[in-house]
Coordinates of C-alpha atoms in Angstrom, one line a residue:
X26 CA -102.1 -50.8 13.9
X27 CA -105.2 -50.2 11.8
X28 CA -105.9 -47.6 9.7
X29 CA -109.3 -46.9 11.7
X30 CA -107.1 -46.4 14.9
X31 CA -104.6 -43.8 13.7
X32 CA -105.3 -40.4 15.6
X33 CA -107.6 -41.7 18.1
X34 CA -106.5 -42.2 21.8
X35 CA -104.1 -45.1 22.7
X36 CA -106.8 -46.2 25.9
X37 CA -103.6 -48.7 27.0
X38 CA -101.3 -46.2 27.5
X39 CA -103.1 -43.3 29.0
X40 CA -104.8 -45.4 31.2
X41 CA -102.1 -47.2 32.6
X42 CA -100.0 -44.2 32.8
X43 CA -102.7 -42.0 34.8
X44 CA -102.8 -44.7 37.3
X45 CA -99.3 -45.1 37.7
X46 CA -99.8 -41.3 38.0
X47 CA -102.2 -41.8 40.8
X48 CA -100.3 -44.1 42.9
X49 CA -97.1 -41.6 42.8
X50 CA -99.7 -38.7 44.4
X51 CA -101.3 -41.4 46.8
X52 CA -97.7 -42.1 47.9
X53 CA -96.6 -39.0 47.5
X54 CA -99.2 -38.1 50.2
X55 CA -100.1 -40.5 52.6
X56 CA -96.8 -42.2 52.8
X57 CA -94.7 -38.9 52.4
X58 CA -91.9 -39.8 55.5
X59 CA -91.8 -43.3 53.9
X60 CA -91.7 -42.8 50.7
X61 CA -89.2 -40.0 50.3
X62 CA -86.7 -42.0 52.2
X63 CA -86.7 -44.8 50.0
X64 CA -87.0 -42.5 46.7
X65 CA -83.9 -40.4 48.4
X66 CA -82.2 -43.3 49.1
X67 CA -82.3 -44.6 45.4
X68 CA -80.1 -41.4 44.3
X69 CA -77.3 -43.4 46.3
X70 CA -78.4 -46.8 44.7
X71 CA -78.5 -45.9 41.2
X72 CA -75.7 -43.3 41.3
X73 CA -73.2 -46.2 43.8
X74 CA -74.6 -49.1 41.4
X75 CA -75.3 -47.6 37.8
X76 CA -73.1 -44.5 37.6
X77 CA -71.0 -45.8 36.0
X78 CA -73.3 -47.1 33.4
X79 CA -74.7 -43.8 33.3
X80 CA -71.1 -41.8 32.8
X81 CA -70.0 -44.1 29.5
X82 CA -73.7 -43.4 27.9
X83 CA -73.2 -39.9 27.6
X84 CA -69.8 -40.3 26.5
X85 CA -71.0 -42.9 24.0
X86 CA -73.9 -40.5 22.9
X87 CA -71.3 -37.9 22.4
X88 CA -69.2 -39.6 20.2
X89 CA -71.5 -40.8 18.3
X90 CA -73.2 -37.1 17.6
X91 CA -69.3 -36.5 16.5
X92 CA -69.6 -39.3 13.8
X93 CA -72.7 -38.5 12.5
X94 CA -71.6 -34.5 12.1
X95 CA -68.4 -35.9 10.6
X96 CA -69.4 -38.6 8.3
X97 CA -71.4 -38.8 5.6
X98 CA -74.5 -39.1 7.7
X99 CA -74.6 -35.8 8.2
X100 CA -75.6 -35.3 4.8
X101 CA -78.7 -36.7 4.7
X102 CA -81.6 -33.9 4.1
X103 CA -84.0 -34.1 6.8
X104 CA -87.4 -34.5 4.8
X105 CA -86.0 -35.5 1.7
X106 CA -83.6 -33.0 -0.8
X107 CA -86.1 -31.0 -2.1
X108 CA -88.2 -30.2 1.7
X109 CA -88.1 -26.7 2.9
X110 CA -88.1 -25.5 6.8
X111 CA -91.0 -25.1 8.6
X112 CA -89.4 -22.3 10.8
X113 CA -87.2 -19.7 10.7
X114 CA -83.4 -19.6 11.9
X115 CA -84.7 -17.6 14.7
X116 CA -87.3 -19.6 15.6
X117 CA -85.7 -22.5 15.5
X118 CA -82.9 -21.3 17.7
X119 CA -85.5 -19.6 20.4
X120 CA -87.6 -23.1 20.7
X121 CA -84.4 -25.3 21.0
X122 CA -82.8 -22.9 23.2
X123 CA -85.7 -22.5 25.7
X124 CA -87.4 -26.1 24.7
X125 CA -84.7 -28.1 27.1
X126 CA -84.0 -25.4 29.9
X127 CA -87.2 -24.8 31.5
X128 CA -86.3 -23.4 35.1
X129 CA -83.8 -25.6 35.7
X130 CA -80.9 -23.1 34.1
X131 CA -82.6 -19.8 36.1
X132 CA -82.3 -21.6 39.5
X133 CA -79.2 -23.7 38.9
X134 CA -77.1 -20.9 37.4
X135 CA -76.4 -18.9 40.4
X136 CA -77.3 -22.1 42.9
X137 CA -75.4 -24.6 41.5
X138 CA -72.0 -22.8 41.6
X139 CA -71.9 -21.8 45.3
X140 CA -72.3 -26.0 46.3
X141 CA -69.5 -26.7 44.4
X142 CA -67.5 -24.0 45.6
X143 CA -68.0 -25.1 49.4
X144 CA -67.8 -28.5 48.7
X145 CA -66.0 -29.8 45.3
X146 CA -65.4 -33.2 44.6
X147 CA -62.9 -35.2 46.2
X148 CA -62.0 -36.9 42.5
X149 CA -60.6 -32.9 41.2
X150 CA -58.4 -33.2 44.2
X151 CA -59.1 -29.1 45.1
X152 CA -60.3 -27.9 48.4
X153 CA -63.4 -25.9 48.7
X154 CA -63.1 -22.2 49.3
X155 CA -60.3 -21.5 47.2
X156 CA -59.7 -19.2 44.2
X157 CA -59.3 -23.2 42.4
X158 CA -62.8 -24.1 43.7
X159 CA -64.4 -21.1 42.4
X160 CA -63.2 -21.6 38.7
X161 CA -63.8 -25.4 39.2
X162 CA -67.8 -24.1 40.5
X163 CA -68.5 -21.6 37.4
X164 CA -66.7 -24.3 35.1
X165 CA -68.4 -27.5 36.0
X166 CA -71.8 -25.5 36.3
X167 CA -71.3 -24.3 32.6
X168 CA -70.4 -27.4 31.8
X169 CA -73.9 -29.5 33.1
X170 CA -75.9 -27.5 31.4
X171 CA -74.3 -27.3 28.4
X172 CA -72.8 -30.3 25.7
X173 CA -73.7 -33.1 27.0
X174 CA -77.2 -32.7 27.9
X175 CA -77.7 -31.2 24.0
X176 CA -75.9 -34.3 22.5
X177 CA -78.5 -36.7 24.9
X178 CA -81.5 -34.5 23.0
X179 CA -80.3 -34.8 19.6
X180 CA -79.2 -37.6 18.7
X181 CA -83.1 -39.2 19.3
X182 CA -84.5 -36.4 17.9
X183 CA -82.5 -37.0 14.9
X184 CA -83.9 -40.6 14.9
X185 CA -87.5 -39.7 15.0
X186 CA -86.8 -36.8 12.7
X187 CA -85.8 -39.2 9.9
X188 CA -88.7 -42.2 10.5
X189 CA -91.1 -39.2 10.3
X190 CA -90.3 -37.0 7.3
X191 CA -87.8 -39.8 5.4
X192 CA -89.7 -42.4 5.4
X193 CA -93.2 -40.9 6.3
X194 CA -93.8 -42.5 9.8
X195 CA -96.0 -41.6 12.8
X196 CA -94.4 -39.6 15.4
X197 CA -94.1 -42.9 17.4
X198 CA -92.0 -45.8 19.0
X199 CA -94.2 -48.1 16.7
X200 CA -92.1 -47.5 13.2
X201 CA -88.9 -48.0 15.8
X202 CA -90.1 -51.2 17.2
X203 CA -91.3 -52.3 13.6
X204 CA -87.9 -51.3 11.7
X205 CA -85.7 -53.4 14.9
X206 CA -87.6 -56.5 14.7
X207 CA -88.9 -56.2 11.2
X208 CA -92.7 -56.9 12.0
X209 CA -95.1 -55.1 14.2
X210 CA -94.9 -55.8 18.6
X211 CA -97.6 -53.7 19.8
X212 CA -97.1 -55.0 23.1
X213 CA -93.4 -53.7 23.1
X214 CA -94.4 -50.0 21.2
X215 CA -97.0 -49.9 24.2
X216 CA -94.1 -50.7 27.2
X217 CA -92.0 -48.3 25.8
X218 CA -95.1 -45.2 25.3
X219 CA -95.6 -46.1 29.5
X220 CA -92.1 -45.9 30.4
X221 CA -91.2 -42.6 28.4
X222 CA -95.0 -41.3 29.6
X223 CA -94.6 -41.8 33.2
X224 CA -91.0 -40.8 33.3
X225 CA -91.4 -37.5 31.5
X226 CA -94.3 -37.0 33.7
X227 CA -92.5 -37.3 37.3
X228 CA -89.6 -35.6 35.5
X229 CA -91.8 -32.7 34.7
X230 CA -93.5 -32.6 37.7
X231 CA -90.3 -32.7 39.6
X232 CA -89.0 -29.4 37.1
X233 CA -92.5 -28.0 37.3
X234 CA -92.6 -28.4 41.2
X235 CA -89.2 -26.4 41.6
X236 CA -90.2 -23.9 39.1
X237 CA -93.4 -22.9 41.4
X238 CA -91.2 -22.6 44.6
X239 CA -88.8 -20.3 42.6
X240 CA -91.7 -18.5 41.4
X241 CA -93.0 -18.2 44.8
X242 CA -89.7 -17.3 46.2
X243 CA -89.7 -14.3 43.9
X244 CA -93.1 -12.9 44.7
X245 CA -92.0 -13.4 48.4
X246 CA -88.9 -11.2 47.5
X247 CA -91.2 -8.5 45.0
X248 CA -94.6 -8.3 46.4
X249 CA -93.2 -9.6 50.4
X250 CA -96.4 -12.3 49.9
X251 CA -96.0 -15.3 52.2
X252 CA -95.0 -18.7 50.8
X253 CA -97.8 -20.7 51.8
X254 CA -100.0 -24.0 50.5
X255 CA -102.6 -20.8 48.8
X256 CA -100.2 -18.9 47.0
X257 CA -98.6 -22.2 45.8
X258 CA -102.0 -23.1 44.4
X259 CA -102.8 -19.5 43.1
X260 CA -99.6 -19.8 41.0
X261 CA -100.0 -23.3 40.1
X262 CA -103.2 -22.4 38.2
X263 CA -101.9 -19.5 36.5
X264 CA -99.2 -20.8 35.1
X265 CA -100.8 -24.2 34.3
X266 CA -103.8 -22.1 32.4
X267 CA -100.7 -20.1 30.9
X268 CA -98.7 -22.8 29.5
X269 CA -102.1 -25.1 28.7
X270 CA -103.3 -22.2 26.2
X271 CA -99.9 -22.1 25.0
X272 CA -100.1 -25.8 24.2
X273 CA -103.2 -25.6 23.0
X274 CA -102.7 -23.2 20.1
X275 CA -99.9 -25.5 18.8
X276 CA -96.2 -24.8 18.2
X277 CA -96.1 -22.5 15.2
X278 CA -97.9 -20.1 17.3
X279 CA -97.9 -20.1 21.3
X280 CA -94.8 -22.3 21.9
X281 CA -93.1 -19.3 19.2
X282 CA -94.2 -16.1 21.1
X283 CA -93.2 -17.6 24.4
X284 CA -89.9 -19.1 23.0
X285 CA -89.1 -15.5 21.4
X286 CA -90.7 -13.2 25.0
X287 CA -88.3 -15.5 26.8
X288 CA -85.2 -15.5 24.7
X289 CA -85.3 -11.3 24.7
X290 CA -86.0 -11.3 28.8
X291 CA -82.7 -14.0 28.7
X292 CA -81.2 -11.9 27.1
X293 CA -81.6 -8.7 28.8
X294 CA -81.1 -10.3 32.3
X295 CA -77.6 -11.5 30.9
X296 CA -76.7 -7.8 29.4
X297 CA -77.5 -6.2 32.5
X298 CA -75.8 -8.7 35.1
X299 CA -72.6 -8.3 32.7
X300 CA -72.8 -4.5 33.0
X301 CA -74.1 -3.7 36.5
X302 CA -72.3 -6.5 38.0
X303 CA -68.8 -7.4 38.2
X304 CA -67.5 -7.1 34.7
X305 CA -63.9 -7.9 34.9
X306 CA -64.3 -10.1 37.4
X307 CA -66.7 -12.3 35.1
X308 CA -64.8 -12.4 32.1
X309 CA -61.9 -13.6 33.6
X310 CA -63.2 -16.3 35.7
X311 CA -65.6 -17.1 32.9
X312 CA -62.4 -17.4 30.1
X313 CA -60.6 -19.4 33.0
X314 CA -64.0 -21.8 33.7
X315 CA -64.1 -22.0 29.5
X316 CA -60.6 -23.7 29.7
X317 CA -61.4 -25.9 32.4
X318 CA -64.2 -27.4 30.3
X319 CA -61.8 -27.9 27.2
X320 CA -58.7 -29.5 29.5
X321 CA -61.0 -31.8 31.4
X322 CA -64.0 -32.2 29.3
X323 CA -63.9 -36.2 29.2
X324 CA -63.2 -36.6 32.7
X325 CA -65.8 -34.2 33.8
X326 CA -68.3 -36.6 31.9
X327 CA -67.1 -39.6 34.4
X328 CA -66.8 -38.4 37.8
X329 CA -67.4 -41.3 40.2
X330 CA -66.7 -42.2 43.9
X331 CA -63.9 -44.7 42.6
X332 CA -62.0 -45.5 46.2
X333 CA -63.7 -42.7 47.8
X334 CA -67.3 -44.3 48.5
X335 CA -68.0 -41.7 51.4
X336 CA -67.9 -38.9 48.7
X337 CA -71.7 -39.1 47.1
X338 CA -71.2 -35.5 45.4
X339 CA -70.6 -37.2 41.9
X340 CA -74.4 -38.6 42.6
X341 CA -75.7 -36.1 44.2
X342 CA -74.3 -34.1 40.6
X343 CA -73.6 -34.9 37.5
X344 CA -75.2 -38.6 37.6
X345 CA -78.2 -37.2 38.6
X346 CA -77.7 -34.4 35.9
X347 CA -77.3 -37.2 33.2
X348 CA -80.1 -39.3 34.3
X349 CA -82.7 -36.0 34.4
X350 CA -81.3 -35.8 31.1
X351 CA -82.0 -39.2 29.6
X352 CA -85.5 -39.0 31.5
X353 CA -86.1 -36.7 28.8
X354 CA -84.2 -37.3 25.9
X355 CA -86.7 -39.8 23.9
X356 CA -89.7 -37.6 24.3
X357 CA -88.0 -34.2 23.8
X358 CA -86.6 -35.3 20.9
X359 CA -89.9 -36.1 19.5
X360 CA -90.4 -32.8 20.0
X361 CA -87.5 -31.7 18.4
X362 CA -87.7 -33.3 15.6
X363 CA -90.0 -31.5 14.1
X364 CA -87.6 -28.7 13.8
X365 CA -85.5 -31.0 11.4
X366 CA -87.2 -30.5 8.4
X367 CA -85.4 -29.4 5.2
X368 CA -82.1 -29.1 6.9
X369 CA -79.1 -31.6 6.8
X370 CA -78.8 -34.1 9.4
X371 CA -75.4 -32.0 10.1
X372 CA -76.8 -29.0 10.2
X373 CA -79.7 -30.3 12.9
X374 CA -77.3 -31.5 15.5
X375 CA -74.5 -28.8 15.2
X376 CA -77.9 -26.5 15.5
X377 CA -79.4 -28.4 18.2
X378 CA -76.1 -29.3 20.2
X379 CA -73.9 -26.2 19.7
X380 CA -76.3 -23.1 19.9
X381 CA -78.2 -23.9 23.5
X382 CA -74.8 -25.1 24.7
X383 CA -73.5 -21.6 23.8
X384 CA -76.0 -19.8 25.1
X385 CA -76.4 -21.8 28.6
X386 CA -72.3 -21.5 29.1
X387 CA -72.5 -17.5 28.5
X388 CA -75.3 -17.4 31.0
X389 CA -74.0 -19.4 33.5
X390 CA -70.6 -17.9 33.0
X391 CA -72.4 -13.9 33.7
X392 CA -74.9 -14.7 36.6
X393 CA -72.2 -17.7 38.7
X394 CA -69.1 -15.3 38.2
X395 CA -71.5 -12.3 39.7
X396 CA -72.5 -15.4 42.8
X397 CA -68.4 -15.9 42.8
X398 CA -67.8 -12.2 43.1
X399 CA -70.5 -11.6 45.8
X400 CA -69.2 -14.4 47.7
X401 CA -65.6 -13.8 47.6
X402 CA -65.5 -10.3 48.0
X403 CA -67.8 -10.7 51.7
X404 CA -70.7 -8.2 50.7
X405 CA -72.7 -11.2 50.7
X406 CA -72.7 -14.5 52.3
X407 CA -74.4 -15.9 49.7
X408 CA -74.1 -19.7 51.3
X409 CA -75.4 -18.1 54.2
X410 CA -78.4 -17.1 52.7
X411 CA -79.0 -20.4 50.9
X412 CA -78.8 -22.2 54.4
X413 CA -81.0 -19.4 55.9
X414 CA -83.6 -18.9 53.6
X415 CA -83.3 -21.7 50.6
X416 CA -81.8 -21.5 47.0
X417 CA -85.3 -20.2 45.5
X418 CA -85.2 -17.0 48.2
X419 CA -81.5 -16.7 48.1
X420 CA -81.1 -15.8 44.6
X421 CA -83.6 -13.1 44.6
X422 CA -81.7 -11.9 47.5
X423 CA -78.5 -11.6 45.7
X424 CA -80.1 -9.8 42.3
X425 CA -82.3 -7.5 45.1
X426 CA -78.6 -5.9 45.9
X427 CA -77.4 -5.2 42.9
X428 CA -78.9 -1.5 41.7
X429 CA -82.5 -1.5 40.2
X430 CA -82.7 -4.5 42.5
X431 CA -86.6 -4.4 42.7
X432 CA -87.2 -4.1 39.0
X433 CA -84.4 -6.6 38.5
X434 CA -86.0 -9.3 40.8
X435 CA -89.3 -8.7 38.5
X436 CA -87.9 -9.3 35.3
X437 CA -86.0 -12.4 36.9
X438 CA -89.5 -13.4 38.5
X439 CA -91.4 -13.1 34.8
X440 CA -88.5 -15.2 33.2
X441 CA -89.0 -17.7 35.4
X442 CA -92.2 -17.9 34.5
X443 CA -91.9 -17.9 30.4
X444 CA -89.3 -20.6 31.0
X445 CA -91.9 -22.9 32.7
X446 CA -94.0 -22.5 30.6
X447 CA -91.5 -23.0 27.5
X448 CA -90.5 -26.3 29.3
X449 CA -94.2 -27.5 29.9
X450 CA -95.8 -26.5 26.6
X451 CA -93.4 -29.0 24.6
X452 CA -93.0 -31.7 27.4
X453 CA -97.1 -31.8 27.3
X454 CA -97.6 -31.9 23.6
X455 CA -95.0 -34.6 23.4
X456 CA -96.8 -36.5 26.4
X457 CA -100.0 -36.6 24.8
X458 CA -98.3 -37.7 21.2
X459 CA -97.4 -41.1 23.3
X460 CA -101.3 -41.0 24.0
X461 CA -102.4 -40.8 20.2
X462 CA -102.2 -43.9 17.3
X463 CA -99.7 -42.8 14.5
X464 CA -99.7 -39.2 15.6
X465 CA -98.7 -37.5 12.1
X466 CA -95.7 -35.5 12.7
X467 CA -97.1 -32.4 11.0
X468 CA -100.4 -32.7 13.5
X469 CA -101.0 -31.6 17.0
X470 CA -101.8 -34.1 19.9
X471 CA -106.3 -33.5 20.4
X472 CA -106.8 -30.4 22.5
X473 CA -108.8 -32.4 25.2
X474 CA -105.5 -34.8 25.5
X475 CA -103.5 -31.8 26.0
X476 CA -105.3 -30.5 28.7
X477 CA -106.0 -33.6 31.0
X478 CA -102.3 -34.2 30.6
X479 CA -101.4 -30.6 31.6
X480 CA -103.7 -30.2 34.7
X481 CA -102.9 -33.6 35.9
X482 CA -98.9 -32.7 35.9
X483 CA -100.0 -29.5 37.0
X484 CA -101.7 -31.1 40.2
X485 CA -98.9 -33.5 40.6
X486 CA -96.5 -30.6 40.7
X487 CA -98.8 -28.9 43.2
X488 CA -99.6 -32.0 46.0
X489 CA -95.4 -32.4 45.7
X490 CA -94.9 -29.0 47.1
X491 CA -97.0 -28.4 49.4
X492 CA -97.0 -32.0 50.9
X493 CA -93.0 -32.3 51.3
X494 CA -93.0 -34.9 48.9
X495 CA -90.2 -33.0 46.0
X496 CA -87.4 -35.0 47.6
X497 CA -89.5 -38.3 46.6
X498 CA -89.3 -37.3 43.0
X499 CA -85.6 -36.5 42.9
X500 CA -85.3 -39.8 43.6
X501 CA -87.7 -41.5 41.2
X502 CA -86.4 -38.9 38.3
X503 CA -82.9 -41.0 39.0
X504 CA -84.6 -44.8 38.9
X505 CA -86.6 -43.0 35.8
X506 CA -83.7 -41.7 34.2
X507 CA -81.7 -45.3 34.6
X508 CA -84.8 -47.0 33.0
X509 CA -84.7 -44.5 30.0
X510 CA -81.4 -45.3 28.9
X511 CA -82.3 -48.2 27.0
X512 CA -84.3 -46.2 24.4
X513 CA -82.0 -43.8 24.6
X514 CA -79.2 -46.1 23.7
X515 CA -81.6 -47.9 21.1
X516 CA -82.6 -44.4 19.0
X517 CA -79.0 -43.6 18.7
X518 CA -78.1 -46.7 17.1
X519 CA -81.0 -47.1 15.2
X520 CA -80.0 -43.7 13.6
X521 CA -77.5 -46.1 11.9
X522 CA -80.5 -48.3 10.6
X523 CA -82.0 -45.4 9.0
X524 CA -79.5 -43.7 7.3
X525 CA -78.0 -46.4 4.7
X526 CA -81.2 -46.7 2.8
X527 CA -81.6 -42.8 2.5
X528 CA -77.6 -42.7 1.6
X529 CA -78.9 -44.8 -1.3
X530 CA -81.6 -42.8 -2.2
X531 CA -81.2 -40.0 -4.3
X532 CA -84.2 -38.1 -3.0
X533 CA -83.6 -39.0 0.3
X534 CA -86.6 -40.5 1.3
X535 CA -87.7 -44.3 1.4
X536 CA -91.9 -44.7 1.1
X537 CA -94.2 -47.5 0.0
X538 CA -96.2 -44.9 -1.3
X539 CA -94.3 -43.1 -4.4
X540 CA -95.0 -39.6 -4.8
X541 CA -96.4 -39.5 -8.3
X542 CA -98.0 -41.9 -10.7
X543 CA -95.5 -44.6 -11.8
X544 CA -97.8 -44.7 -15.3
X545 CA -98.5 -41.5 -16.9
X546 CA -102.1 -41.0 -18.2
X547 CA -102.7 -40.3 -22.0
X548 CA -102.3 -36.7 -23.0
X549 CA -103.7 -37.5 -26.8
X550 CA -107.4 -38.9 -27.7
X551 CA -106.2 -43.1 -28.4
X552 CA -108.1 -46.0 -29.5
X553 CA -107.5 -49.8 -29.2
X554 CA -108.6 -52.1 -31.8
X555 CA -107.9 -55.8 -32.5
X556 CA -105.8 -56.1 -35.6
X557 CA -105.3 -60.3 -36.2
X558 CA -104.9 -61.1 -33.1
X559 CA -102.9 -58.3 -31.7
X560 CA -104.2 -55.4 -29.7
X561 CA -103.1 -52.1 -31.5
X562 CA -103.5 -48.6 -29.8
X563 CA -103.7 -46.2 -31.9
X564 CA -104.0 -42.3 -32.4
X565 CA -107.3 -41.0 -33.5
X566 CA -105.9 -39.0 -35.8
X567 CA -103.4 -41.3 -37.5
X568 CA -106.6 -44.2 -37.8
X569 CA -106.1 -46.9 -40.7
X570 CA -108.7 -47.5 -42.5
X571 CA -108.6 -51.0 -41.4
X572 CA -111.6 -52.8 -40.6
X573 CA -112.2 -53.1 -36.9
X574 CA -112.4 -56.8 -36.6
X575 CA -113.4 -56.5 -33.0
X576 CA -117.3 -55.6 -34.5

């Protein structure tokens, strides 16, 4: 790449990725009944075919975020020894927290549970409906949206972390492709922008699509508005304006107000639940779901349909969970990575890994033991409800009959809403950096970039809905999420590449450029003259009175 091209638009990729765009909408569409039965169908294809591909990734990419916390990789200054942070702790736990949940953790944290509870897997040999089905539900909830996905999201970021500030490379698959093969393959750094581009886009969509029915569902439950194609739109352009400013102003400043608004309303919801609901209740089922995750954390990773091929809840679940996850996992971590700098490559992951994964456990463990307690106890047939009226209606249903319901259901409603736009502001920003020539990791994506990406998910997100077409995407984020897995698998190693140069370094950083003057200039008034026929420099003030032969 030229020096000339470095910040302007990569044509190639946006281009090619806003047509591949296009098709998925024309599809999407037109072909909605055809489409979404194939797309659905791939779930089952991937899952039957590739699960089990899928299921030793993300126990190899958890391993290997063991090693590098362990070893001496994890010593390795982010930035070089002597960087400092860009953010504060605080700020760097809000944006990682709220950076990877997005909606996904509001909706699935009370809807998730009451699936598994009715309908476990056959592979943990419980039946549904029973007091071990209910710790199994809360435990394999906490569990999917915790360790795992976190390990997935840092180990990349940790990658892209180290090209960029240790050995001062663009925010870009160029320096990866460059360091693997030891020359420059444009044509391969331009593959891989498409693939992450248009899977992070159908990804988002998909997130961004669920996140306006939930929002819907919750202005149904507050305001009694019908859910229609209108107030879909009206939402879909508020939030998209909401989340485009956001991205706009870059991430020191909009991305950290919305990280911080959502992380206190998070918080709140969770205090309150705990209180008002049913405190014992979720403290002991929560403690029991916490040692279900340490006794069976392994296996939970590699639940499959081994000899039970009419069971499809392991793809329907966690393969799908682990493939949304990898759809991600190179671009997030671009994102990511810019919170690295000046901290230790051990400090990064245990950060990024073992904070969110806290957080998302204790959440889940409050609002599915509250869904568990509802359930069990008969004041609310919470299944019913889901079958009745959906899982985006069904949950405001539940928080509408616990006391302050109304004012509860708000709060919920404006969380929702901070958390999509905490999951589209980054996911954007990171998009457009795959649009840009040796984007600078210090620099922000061009404004214009930012928005055509943003309303063009936006839209996407918005024909999905209101044509029927969500189930399409489900099944593309699983084909997507399978595809991913190769640059997921080639960051982690490459992490490898990059540290045993910097272990070598005492500074910690590898440049062609070096950071000061190799030869210092003069700081006393010298003179050369020829003396014979050697070249003598001299000091003005210490001049012999020798001839100069030179004149």
């Amino acid at each position: 790449m030229g020096k000339t091209e470095k910040g302007k638009i990569y044509k190639e990729v946006l281009i090619v990725l806003g047509l591949l765009l296009a098709v998925e909408i024309i599809l999407g569409i037109f072909f909605t009944d055809s489409f979404g039965k194939v797309m659905t169908q791939m779930i089952y294809i991937v899952g039957d075919n590739f699960g089990w591909w899928i299921n030793l990734l993300a126990v190899f990419m958890v391993i290997m975020g063991i090693v590098f916390i362990i070893f001496k990789y994890g010593d390795i200054v982010i930035g070089g020894k002597d960087a400092k942070p860009d953010f504060s702790t605080w700020q760097w736990f809000s944006i990682s927290i709220c950076g990877g949940i997005g909606c996904g953790l509001l909706f699935w944290a009370m809807g998730e549970p009451i699936y598994h509870y009715i309908s476990p897997p056959v592979a943990s040999e419980i039946t549904g409906e029973t007091r071990d089905a209910a710790i199994f539900a809360v435990s394999q909830a906490m569990f999917d949206w915790s360790f795992v996905q976190y390990f997935i999201y840092a180990i990349p970021a940790v990658a892209f972390a180290l090209l960029t500030f240790n050995y001062q490379k663009a925010l870009s698959f160029s320096p990866v492709v460059e360091a693997t093969f030891n020359k420059k393959k444009r044509w391969v750094t331009t593959i891989l922008h498409i693939l992450c581009g248009f899977a992070v886009a159908s990804g988002l969509a998909n997130s961004m699509g669920a996140g306006l029915m939930q929002i819907s569902g919750g202005i149904n439950a507050v305001f009694g508005l019908d859910q229609n194609a209108i107030l879909y739109l009206v939402i879909t352009v508020a939030v998209a304006a909401f989340f485009i400013i956001s991205c706009l102003t870059g991430i020191n400043k909009g991305l950290t107000y919305v990280s911080t608004a959502c992380m206190i309303a998070f918080f709140a919801l969770m205090i309150y639940v705990l209180v008002a609901g049913d405190t014992i209740f979720i403290s002991k089922i929560g403690s029991e779901a916490t040692g279900g995750i340490l006794t069976n954390f392994w296996s939970k990773i590699t639940y499959n349909n081994t000899l039970a091929s009419q069971d499809q809840w392991a793809n329907e679940w966690t393969i799908t969970f682990w493939n949304s996850f990898f759809i991600y996992a190179p671009v997030l971590g671009m994102f990511l990575a810019r919170m690295g700098k000046g901290r230790t490559v051990r400090q990064f992951l245990l950060v990024e890994i073992l904070v969110p994964s806290i957080f998302c456990c204790l959440f889940i463990a409050i609002f599915a033991g509250q869904i568990m307690s509802i359930q069990t106890s008969g004041v609310i047939d919470v299944w019913a409800k889901v079958q009745e009226l959906g899982m985006q209606t069904a949950i405001y249903q539940v928080l509408g009959a616990m006391p302050l319901g109304k004012i509860v259901q708000f709060v919920f409603l404006i969380t929702v809403c901070l958390s999509f736009i905490t999951l589209a502001d980054p996911n954007t920003s990171a998009l457009s950096t795959l649009c840009v020539h040796g984007q600078e990791i210090d620099a922000e994506p061009p404004k214009v970039l930012k928005i055509i990406i943003g309303v063009m998910v936006s839209a996407i997100a918005y024909i999905l809905v209101v044509s029927g077409g969500m189930d399409a995407v489900k099944g593309l984020l699983n084909l997507g999420g399978l595809l991913m897995t190769i640059p997921t698998l080639w960051l982690c190693l490459m992490v490898f590449k990059l540290c045993k140069p910097l272990l070598k370094s005492k500074s910690h950083l590898i440049s062609g450029v070096p950071k000061e003057d190799l030869v210092k200039p003069p700081t006393r008034n010298l003179r050369a003259r020829l003396k014979g026929l050697e070249v003598v420099v001299q000091d003005e003030s210490e001049e012999e009175d020798t001839p100069d032969l030179q004149e």
